[in-house]
């Protein structure tokens, strides 16, 4: 998703940062407790994910750039690529093994776990913990209640509860299809940071086509279909927290998608306006 830059209070410690740091530490203690005392060794993939992306952070910072926003965005791009490839692999593997009807059966989505789905979800969970830490460490957020930190906290809570209880793993894997769109968001940000801003170039035009295509088919439509599926199968859920948590999580994602779509539209319109101004300026120069 799109990242906020360093806000006006970027260099100052504030209550929001301390609160989210405390919740991150509590989350870490909880995961370590599950691994060490409840012998949930499968959760080691969470630790592996966090350590891997922290290592990639160090590599980018040491060899490419020390700009915290560039480093954070580069590692986020890597996560989006890895997660997208993992999700596509898992879905294709299951489609070939079981077929679409059995794959998307309610009992399979809620109580089952597709092959490789659990470690893939753990790995992404580790990434979100790393990313939360990186943003807190370098103050890559702004506002009294930073939306990006809230987003990460909600994801960590939802993912971790699902991993602890081993339920709705497959549903959560489906939500990660949106990482295919996040690839183009991160590419656009890195491209602009590299100074490539000429919207007349074929590369930038292609990027926008892919960005909008992925936004519709990899983010909006999958999340809407997941929401419809949850509502349709609501009567099949038990009396636990799974359904309320899933519905509230998907409602939040759909709301974020609307906001992201508006941000994309405004950015697209700004670039087109800038291109028109450049063309008008060139015509004026030639007229003289």
Tab-separated table of C-alpha atoms in Angstrom:
chain	number	residue	atom	x	y	z
A	1	UNK	CA	0.000	0.000	0.000
A	2	UNK	CA	1.028	3.638	-0.389
A	3	UNK	CA	3.391	4.844	2.322
A	4	UNK	CA	3.308	8.129	4.201
A	5	UNK	CA	6.399	10.212	4.235
A	6	UNK	CA	7.983	11.621	7.372
A	7	UNK	CA	5.466	13.995	8.899
A	8	UNK	CA	6.041	17.317	10.563
A	9	UNK	CA	6.473	15.511	13.869
A	10	UNK	CA	8.846	12.993	12.296
A	11	UNK	CA	11.765	13.750	14.609
A	12	UNK	CA	9.751	13.865	17.807
A	13	UNK	CA	8.762	11.038	20.066
A	14	UNK	CA	5.031	10.959	20.599
A	15	UNK	CA	2.409	8.949	22.378
A	16	UNK	CA	1.318	7.166	19.209
A	17	UNK	CA	4.808	5.835	18.542
A	18	UNK	CA	5.211	4.628	22.134
A	19	UNK	CA	1.803	2.941	22.055
A	20	UNK	CA	2.508	1.055	18.825
A	21	UNK	CA	5.995	0.103	20.021
A	22	UNK	CA	4.465	-1.345	23.196
A	23	UNK	CA	1.917	-3.355	21.201
A	24	UNK	CA	4.690	-4.659	18.923
A	25	UNK	CA	6.735	-5.805	21.925
A	26	UNK	CA	3.679	-7.496	23.454
A	27	UNK	CA	3.075	-9.237	20.113
A	28	UNK	CA	6.690	-10.465	20.034
A	29	UNK	CA	6.498	-11.767	23.616
A	30	UNK	CA	3.296	-13.610	22.713
A	31	UNK	CA	4.864	-15.292	19.645
A	32	UNK	CA	8.028	-16.276	21.546
A	33	UNK	CA	5.866	-17.698	24.372
A	34	UNK	CA	3.869	-19.809	21.898
A	35	UNK	CA	7.055	-21.164	20.330
A	36	UNK	CA	9.023	-21.778	23.523
A	37	UNK	CA	6.372	-22.903	26.025
A	38	UNK	CA	3.602	-24.311	23.815
A	39	UNK	CA	6.120	-25.846	21.419
A	40	UNK	CA	4.497	-24.262	18.342
A	41	UNK	CA	7.628	-24.680	16.245
A	42	UNK	CA	5.648	-24.007	13.040
A	43	UNK	CA	5.508	-20.383	14.187
A	44	UNK	CA	9.276	-20.115	13.729
A	45	UNK	CA	8.407	-19.054	10.164
A	46	UNK	CA	7.161	-15.776	11.682
A	47	UNK	CA	10.577	-15.136	13.235
A	48	UNK	CA	12.278	-16.204	9.994
A	49	UNK	CA	10.164	-13.716	8.033
A	50	UNK	CA	10.981	-10.828	10.344
A	51	UNK	CA	14.711	-11.652	10.365
A	52	UNK	CA	14.847	-12.122	6.587
A	53	UNK	CA	13.334	-8.727	5.813
A	54	UNK	CA	15.477	-7.038	8.458
A	55	UNK	CA	18.511	-8.584	6.740
A	56	UNK	CA	17.295	-7.261	3.372
A	57	UNK	CA	16.892	-3.839	5.007
A	58	UNK	CA	20.553	-3.966	6.052
A	59	UNK	CA	21.641	-5.035	2.538
A	60	UNK	CA	19.780	-2.161	0.839
A	61	UNK	CA	20.975	0.338	3.455
A	62	UNK	CA	24.589	-0.808	3.156
A	63	UNK	CA	24.872	-1.168	-0.621
A	64	UNK	CA	22.259	1.014	-2.331
A	65	UNK	CA	20.946	3.914	-0.258
A	66	UNK	CA	20.692	5.033	3.354
A	67	UNK	CA	17.464	6.976	2.779
A	68	UNK	CA	15.002	5.349	5.247
A	69	UNK	CA	12.000	5.772	2.923
A	70	UNK	CA	13.884	4.291	-0.057
A	71	UNK	CA	15.095	1.359	2.053
A	72	UNK	CA	11.631	0.709	3.502
A	73	UNK	CA	9.953	0.867	0.083
A	74	UNK	CA	12.567	-1.427	-1.503
A	75	UNK	CA	12.072	-4.092	1.164
A	76	UNK	CA	8.293	-3.703	0.848
A	77	UNK	CA	8.618	-4.281	-2.900
A	78	UNK	CA	10.577	-7.469	-2.216
A	79	UNK	CA	7.859	-8.661	0.184
A	80	UNK	CA	5.142	-7.963	-2.377
A	81	UNK	CA	6.999	-9.935	-5.061
A	82	UNK	CA	7.688	-12.917	-2.767
A	83	UNK	CA	4.143	-12.968	-1.373
A	84	UNK	CA	2.517	-12.622	-4.800
A	85	UNK	CA	4.592	-15.499	-6.189
A	86	UNK	CA	3.803	-17.615	-3.100
A	87	UNK	CA	0.045	-16.983	-3.307
A	88	UNK	CA	-0.086	-17.763	-7.045
A	89	UNK	CA	1.917	-20.960	-6.455
A	90	UNK	CA	-0.351	-22.069	-3.575
A	91	UNK	CA	-3.554	-21.374	-5.543
A	92	UNK	CA	-2.341	-23.126	-8.717
A	93	UNK	CA	-1.132	-26.102	-6.690
A	94	UNK	CA	-4.494	-26.445	-4.931
A	95	UNK	CA	-6.470	-25.891	-8.121
A	96	UNK	CA	-4.635	-28.747	-9.814
A	97	UNK	CA	-4.909	-30.993	-6.752
A	98	UNK	CA	-8.534	-30.389	-5.692
A	99	UNK	CA	-10.312	-28.265	-8.284
A	100	UNK	CA	-12.021	-24.903	-7.770
A	101	UNK	CA	-15.230	-26.223	-6.184
A	102	UNK	CA	-13.484	-28.048	-3.348
A	103	UNK	CA	-10.888	-25.285	-2.955
A	104	UNK	CA	-13.471	-22.633	-2.181
A	105	UNK	CA	-15.782	-24.761	-0.061
A	106	UNK	CA	-16.584	-23.109	3.282
A	107	UNK	CA	-15.076	-25.891	5.377
A	108	UNK	CA	-11.888	-25.768	3.312
A	109	UNK	CA	-11.540	-21.993	3.597
A	110	UNK	CA	-12.219	-21.859	7.342
A	111	UNK	CA	-10.972	-25.129	8.803
A	112	UNK	CA	-8.557	-26.383	6.175
A	113	UNK	CA	-5.018	-25.319	5.358
A	114	UNK	CA	-3.701	-25.490	1.820
A	115	UNK	CA	-0.202	-26.833	1.318
A	116	UNK	CA	2.410	-24.137	2.062
A	117	UNK	CA	-0.321	-21.689	3.164
A	118	UNK	CA	0.628	-21.741	6.856
A	119	UNK	CA	4.361	-20.948	6.418
A	120	UNK	CA	3.516	-18.345	3.747
A	121	UNK	CA	1.137	-16.574	6.139
A	122	UNK	CA	3.708	-16.793	8.937
A	123	UNK	CA	6.380	-15.290	6.672
A	124	UNK	CA	4.113	-12.344	5.781
A	125	UNK	CA	3.225	-11.895	9.443
A	126	UNK	CA	6.945	-11.599	10.195
A	127	UNK	CA	7.247	-8.973	7.461
A	128	UNK	CA	4.475	-6.812	8.943
A	129	UNK	CA	6.192	-6.960	12.345
A	130	UNK	CA	9.517	-5.946	10.741
A	131	UNK	CA	7.822	-3.127	8.787
A	132	UNK	CA	6.100	-1.824	11.924
A	133	UNK	CA	9.464	-1.742	13.700
A	134	UNK	CA	11.205	-0.020	10.766
A	135	UNK	CA	8.533	2.696	10.597
A	136	UNK	CA	8.713	3.262	14.350
A	137	UNK	CA	12.511	3.309	14.354
A	138	UNK	CA	12.811	5.891	11.562
A	139	UNK	CA	9.524	7.766	12.234
A	140	UNK	CA	8.096	6.901	8.813
A	141	UNK	CA	4.610	7.948	9.792
A	142	UNK	CA	2.644	11.103	10.502
A	143	UNK	CA	-0.520	12.164	12.255
A	144	UNK	CA	-1.940	11.773	15.740
A	145	UNK	CA	-3.196	8.263	14.911
A	146	UNK	CA	-1.005	7.058	12.000
A	147	UNK	CA	-3.160	4.984	9.641
A	148	UNK	CA	-0.226	2.872	8.430
A	149	UNK	CA	0.623	1.794	11.996
A	150	UNK	CA	-3.040	1.033	12.718
A	151	UNK	CA	-3.200	-1.005	9.488
A	152	UNK	CA	-0.143	-3.060	10.464
A	153	UNK	CA	-1.397	-3.610	14.019
A	154	UNK	CA	-4.780	-4.864	12.753
A	155	UNK	CA	-3.039	-7.227	10.309
A	156	UNK	CA	-0.726	-8.550	13.016
A	157	UNK	CA	-3.648	-9.208	15.373
A	158	UNK	CA	-5.790	-10.908	12.683
A	159	UNK	CA	-2.954	-12.968	11.220
A	160	UNK	CA	-1.565	-14.042	14.596
A	161	UNK	CA	-4.940	-15.065	16.041
A	162	UNK	CA	-5.608	-17.128	12.911
A	163	UNK	CA	-2.176	-18.765	13.152
A	164	UNK	CA	-2.605	-19.533	16.863
A	165	UNK	CA	-6.044	-21.115	16.328
A	166	UNK	CA	-5.240	-22.521	12.879
A	167	UNK	CA	-8.478	-21.201	11.363
A	168	UNK	CA	-9.285	-19.073	8.268
A	169	UNK	CA	-5.702	-19.547	7.023
A	170	UNK	CA	-6.896	-20.014	3.442
A	171	UNK	CA	-9.144	-16.939	3.607
A	172	UNK	CA	-6.161	-14.841	4.691
A	173	UNK	CA	-4.030	-16.242	1.872
A	174	UNK	CA	-6.717	-15.058	-0.567
A	175	UNK	CA	-6.591	-11.531	0.892
A	176	UNK	CA	-2.849	-11.430	0.122
A	177	UNK	CA	-3.581	-11.472	-3.621
A	178	UNK	CA	-3.622	-7.674	-3.256
A	179	UNK	CA	0.177	-7.765	-2.910
A	180	UNK	CA	0.271	-8.117	-6.706
A	181	UNK	CA	-1.045	-4.568	-6.891
A	182	UNK	CA	1.288	-3.386	-4.134
A	183	UNK	CA	4.199	-4.271	-6.445
A	184	UNK	CA	3.211	-1.440	-8.800
A	185	UNK	CA	2.606	0.997	-5.934
A	186	UNK	CA	6.142	0.405	-4.659
A	187	UNK	CA	7.637	0.521	-8.176
A	188	UNK	CA	5.932	3.871	-8.798
A	189	UNK	CA	7.281	5.308	-5.548
A	190	UNK	CA	10.841	4.090	-6.216
A	191	UNK	CA	10.653	5.349	-9.804
A	192	UNK	CA	9.678	8.835	-8.622
A	193	UNK	CA	12.372	8.798	-5.934
A	194	UNK	CA	14.878	7.935	-8.674
A	195	UNK	CA	13.803	11.097	-10.523
A	196	UNK	CA	11.950	9.368	-13.372
A	197	UNK	CA	8.819	11.517	-13.513
A	198	UNK	CA	8.234	12.162	-17.218
A	199	UNK	CA	4.698	10.863	-17.768
A	200	UNK	CA	5.199	10.969	-21.554
A	201	UNK	CA	7.565	8.002	-21.541
A	202	UNK	CA	6.268	4.581	-22.595
A	203	UNK	CA	7.596	3.066	-19.359
A	204	UNK	CA	5.522	5.360	-17.149
A	205	UNK	CA	2.418	4.894	-19.313
A	206	UNK	CA	2.806	1.098	-19.104
A	207	UNK	CA	3.272	1.348	-15.357
A	208	UNK	CA	-0.029	3.210	-14.997
A	209	UNK	CA	-1.869	0.637	-17.138
A	210	UNK	CA	-0.509	-2.206	-14.991
A	211	UNK	CA	-1.180	-0.229	-11.799
A	212	UNK	CA	-4.868	0.321	-12.596
A	213	UNK	CA	-5.315	-3.234	-13.935
A	214	UNK	CA	-3.823	-4.761	-10.796
A	215	UNK	CA	-5.825	-2.384	-8.577
A	216	UNK	CA	-9.092	-3.655	-10.076
A	217	UNK	CA	-8.322	-7.354	-10.619
A	218	UNK	CA	-5.844	-8.107	-7.806
A	219	UNK	CA	-7.178	-5.836	-5.066
A	220	UNK	CA	-10.779	-4.624	-5.455
A	221	UNK	CA	-12.472	-7.637	-7.068
A	222	UNK	CA	-10.829	-10.308	-4.844
A	223	UNK	CA	-11.653	-8.392	-1.658
A	224	UNK	CA	-15.252	-7.803	-2.762
A	225	UNK	CA	-15.661	-11.493	-3.671
A	226	UNK	CA	-14.207	-12.571	-0.309
A	227	UNK	CA	-16.655	-10.254	1.479
A	228	UNK	CA	-19.590	-11.658	-0.510
A	229	UNK	CA	-18.456	-15.213	0.255
A	230	UNK	CA	-18.277	-14.428	3.994
A	231	UNK	CA	-21.780	-12.942	3.990
A	232	UNK	CA	-23.178	-15.816	1.931
A	233	UNK	CA	-21.657	-18.428	4.291
A	234	UNK	CA	-22.335	-16.499	7.504
A	235	UNK	CA	-24.790	-19.148	8.749
A	236	UNK	CA	-22.083	-21.826	8.430
A	237	UNK	CA	-19.787	-20.161	10.966
A	238	UNK	CA	-19.891	-21.144	14.622
A	239	UNK	CA	-20.538	-18.760	17.508
A	240	UNK	CA	-16.863	-17.810	17.880
A	241	UNK	CA	-15.101	-14.614	16.871
A	242	UNK	CA	-14.099	-15.849	13.406
A	243	UNK	CA	-17.008	-14.321	11.479
A	244	UNK	CA	-17.105	-10.900	13.230
A	245	UNK	CA	-13.322	-10.632	12.950
A	246	UNK	CA	-13.347	-11.641	9.276
A	247	UNK	CA	-16.211	-9.310	8.333
A	248	UNK	CA	-14.743	-6.328	10.208
A	249	UNK	CA	-11.335	-7.014	8.668
A	250	UNK	CA	-12.750	-7.167	5.141
A	251	UNK	CA	-14.851	-4.039	5.746
A	252	UNK	CA	-11.657	-2.242	6.749
A	253	UNK	CA	-9.828	-3.515	3.670
A	254	UNK	CA	-12.615	-2.418	1.327
A	255	UNK	CA	-12.685	1.044	2.917
A	256	UNK	CA	-8.893	1.283	2.538
A	257	UNK	CA	-9.255	0.231	-1.110
A	258	UNK	CA	-11.672	3.113	-1.739
A	259	UNK	CA	-9.209	5.557	-0.192
A	260	UNK	CA	-6.328	4.062	-2.135
A	261	UNK	CA	-8.326	4.281	-5.375
A	262	UNK	CA	-9.017	7.971	-4.758
A	263	UNK	CA	-5.323	8.587	-4.035
A	264	UNK	CA	-4.365	6.799	-7.249
A	265	UNK	CA	-6.906	8.785	-9.257
A	266	UNK	CA	-5.626	12.110	-7.892
A	267	UNK	CA	-2.006	11.093	-8.582
A	268	UNK	CA	-2.923	10.016	-12.112
A	269	UNK	CA	-4.765	13.273	-12.749
A	270	UNK	CA	-1.836	15.321	-11.420
A	271	UNK	CA	0.606	13.564	-13.737
A	272	UNK	CA	-1.711	14.044	-16.739
A	273	UNK	CA	-2.154	17.712	-15.871
A	274	UNK	CA	1.608	18.121	-15.575
A	275	UNK	CA	2.042	16.456	-18.985
A	276	UNK	CA	-0.516	18.787	-20.600
A	277	UNK	CA	1.215	21.823	-19.104
A	278	UNK	CA	4.517	20.615	-20.517
A	279	UNK	CA	2.976	20.094	-23.963
A	280	UNK	CA	1.349	23.546	-23.885
A	281	UNK	CA	4.652	25.071	-22.857
A	282	UNK	CA	6.443	23.380	-25.735
A	283	UNK	CA	3.808	24.581	-28.217
A	284	UNK	CA	4.154	28.117	-26.862
A	285	UNK	CA	7.942	27.982	-27.243
A	286	UNK	CA	7.666	26.747	-30.824
A	287	UNK	CA	5.090	29.439	-31.616
A	288	UNK	CA	7.563	32.101	-30.614
